[in-house]
mmCIF file of C-alpha atoms in Angstrom:
data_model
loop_
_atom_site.group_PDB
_atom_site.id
_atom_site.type_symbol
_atom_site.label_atom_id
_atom_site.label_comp_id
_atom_site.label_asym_id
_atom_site.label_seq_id
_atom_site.Cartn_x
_atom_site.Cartn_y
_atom_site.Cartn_z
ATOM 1 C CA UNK A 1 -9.191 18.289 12.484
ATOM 2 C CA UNK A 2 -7.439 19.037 9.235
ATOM 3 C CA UNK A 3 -4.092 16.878 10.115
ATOM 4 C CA UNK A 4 -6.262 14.306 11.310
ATOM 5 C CA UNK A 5 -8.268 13.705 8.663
ATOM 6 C CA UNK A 6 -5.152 13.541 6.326
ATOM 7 C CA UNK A 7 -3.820 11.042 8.747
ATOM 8 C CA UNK A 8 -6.419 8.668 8.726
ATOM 9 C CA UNK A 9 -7.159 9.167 4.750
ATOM 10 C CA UNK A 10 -3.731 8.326 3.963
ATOM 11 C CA UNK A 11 -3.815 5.120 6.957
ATOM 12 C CA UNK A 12 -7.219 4.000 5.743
ATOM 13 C CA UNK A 13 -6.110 4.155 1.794
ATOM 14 C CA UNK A 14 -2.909 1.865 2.971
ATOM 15 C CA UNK A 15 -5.334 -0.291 4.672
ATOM 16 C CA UNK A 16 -6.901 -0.774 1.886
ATOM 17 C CA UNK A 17 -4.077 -1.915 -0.280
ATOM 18 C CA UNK A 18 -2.829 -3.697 2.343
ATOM 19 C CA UNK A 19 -6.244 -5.929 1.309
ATOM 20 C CA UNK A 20 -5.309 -7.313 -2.042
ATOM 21 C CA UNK A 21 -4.267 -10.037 -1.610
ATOM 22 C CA UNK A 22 -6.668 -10.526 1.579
ATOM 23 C CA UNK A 23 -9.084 -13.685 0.642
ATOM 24 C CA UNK A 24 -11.755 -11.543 -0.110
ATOM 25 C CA UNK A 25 -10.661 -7.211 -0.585
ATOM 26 C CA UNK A 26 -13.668 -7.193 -2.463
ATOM 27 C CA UNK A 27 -15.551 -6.400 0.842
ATOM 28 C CA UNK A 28 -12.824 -5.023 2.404
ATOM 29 C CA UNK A 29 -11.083 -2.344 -0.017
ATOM 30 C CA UNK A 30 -14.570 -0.588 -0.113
ATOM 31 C CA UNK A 31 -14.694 -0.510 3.850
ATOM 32 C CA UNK A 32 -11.186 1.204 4.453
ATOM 33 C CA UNK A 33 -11.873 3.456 1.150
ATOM 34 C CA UNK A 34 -15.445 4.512 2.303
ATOM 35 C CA UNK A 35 -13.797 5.906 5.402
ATOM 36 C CA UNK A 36 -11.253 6.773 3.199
ATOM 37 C CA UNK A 37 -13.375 9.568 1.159
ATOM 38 C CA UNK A 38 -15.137 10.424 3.781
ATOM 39 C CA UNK A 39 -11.730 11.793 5.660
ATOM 40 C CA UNK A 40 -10.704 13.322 2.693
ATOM 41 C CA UNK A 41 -13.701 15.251 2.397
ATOM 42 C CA UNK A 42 -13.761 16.468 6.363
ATOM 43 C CA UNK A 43 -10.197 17.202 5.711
ATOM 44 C CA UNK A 44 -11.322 20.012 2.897
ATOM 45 C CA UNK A 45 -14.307 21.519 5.728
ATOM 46 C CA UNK A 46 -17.298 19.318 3.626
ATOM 47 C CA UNK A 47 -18.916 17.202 6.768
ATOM 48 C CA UNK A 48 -21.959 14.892 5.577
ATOM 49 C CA UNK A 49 -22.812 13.239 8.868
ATOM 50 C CA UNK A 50 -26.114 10.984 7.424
ATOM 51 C CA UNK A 51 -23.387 9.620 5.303
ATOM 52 C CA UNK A 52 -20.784 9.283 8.613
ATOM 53 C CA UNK A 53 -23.889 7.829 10.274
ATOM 54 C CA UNK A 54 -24.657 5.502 7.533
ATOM 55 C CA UNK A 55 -21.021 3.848 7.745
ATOM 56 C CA UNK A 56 -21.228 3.561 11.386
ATOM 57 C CA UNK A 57 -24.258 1.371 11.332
ATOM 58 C CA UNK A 58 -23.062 -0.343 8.885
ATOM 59 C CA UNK A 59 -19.944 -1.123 10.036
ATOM 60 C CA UNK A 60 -21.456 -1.853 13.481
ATOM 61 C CA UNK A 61 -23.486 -4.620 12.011
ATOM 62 C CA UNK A 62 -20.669 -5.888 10.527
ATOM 63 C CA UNK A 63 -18.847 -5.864 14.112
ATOM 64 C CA UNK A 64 -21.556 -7.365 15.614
ATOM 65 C CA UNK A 65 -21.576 -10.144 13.539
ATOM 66 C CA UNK A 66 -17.283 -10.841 13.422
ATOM 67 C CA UNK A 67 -17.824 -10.821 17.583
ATOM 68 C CA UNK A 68 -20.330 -13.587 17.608
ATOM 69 C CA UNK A 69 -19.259 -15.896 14.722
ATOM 70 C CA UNK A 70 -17.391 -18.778 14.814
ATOM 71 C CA UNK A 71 -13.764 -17.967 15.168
ATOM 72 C CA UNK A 72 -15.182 -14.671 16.217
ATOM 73 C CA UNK A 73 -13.783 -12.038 18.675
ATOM 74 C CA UNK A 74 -15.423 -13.914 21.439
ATOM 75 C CA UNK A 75 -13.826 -17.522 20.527
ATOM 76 C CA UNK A 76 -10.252 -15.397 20.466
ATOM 77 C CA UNK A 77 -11.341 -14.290 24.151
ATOM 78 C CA UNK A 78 -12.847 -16.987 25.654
ATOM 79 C CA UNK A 79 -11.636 -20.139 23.638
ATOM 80 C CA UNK A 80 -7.582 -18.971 22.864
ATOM 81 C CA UNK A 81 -7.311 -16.599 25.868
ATOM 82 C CA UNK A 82 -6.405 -13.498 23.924
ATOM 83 C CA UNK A 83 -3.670 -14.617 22.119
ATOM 84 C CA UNK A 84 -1.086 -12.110 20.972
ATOM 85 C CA UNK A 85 -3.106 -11.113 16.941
ATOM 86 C CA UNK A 86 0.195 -9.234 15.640
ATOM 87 C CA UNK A 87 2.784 -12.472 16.021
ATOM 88 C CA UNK A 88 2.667 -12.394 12.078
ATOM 89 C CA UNK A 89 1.131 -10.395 9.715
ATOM 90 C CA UNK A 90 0.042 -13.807 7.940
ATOM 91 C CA UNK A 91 -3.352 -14.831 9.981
ATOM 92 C CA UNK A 92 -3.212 -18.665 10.162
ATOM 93 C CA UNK A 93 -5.946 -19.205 12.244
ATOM 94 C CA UNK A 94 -9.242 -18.009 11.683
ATOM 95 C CA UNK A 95 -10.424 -16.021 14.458
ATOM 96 C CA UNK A 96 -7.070 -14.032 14.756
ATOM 97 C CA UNK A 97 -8.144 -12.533 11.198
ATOM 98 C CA UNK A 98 -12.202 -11.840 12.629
ATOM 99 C CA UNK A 99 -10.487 -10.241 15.721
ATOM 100 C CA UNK A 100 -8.209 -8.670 13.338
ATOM 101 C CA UNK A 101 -11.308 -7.196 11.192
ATOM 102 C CA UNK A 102 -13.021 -6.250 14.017
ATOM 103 C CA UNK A 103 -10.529 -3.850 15.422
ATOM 104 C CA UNK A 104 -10.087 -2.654 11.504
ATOM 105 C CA UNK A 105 -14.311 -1.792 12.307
ATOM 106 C CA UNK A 106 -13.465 -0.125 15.507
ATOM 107 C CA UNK A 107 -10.641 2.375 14.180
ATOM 108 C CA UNK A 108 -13.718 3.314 10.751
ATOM 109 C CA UNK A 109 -16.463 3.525 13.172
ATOM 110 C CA UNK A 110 -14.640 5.847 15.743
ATOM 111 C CA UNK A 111 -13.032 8.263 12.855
ATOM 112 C CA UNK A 112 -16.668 8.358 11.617
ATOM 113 C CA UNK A 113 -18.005 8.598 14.746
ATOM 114 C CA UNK A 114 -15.410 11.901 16.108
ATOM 115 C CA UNK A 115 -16.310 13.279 12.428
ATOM 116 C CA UNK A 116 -19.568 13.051 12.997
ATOM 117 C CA UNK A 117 -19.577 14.517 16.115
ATOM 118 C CA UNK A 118 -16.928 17.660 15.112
ATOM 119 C CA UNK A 119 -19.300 18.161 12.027
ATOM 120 C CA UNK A 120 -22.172 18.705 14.469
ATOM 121 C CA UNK A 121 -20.232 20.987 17.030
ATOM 122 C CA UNK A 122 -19.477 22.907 14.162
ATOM 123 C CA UNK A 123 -22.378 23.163 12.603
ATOM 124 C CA UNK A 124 -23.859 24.612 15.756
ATOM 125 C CA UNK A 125 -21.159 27.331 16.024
ATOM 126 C CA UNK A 126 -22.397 28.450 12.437
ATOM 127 C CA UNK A 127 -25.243 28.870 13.633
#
């Protein structure tokens, strides 16, 4: 769990930089940095899973939302048949960058979510 949480500390703080010059990294550098701390701190053997919990939720209402919004994850399905959201990194059309945020929800929620589970399984075999 130890390499794993440095991986995704060191992917999530990229991700974050990565958002400067995003229209709006003031929502989005906390995100990636939230998950960012929180790996950090799993990585040193210090779980807080009402805080893992927390992010999830939150993060899942922000999902939620990006699928069914205009230009959401459901227009890029349904409306643009899935077109290919890596041609460029530049997002020129709106619902490649919700899709694009989306999946940046789905890679926080399940490293919180297999953090939150691991701190539970080990909390039990402390026990």
């Amino acid at each position: 769990m130890k390499v794993f949480n440095i991986f995704f500390c060191v992917v999530f703080v990229i991700f974050a930089g990565l958002q400067y010059n995003d229209p709006d990294p003031y929502v989005w550098m906390p995100i990636y940095l939230y998950a960012a701390l929180f790996c950090a701190l799993a990585a040193r053997r210090r779980f807080y899973r009402k805080w893992y919990l927390a992010g999830i939720l939150v993060y899942l209402a922000y999902a939620v939302y990006l699928f069914f919004a205009k230009d959401g994850v459901e227009d890029w399905v349904v409306s643009h048949h899935a077109e290919n959201i890596a041609q460029t990194m530049k997002a020129t059309k709106p619902w490649i960058e919700e899709t694009r945020e989306f999946f940046g929800l789905a890679i926080c929620m399940a490293v919180l979510g297999i953090n939150y589970w691991y701190a539970g399984k080990a909390k039990h075999a402390n026990s």
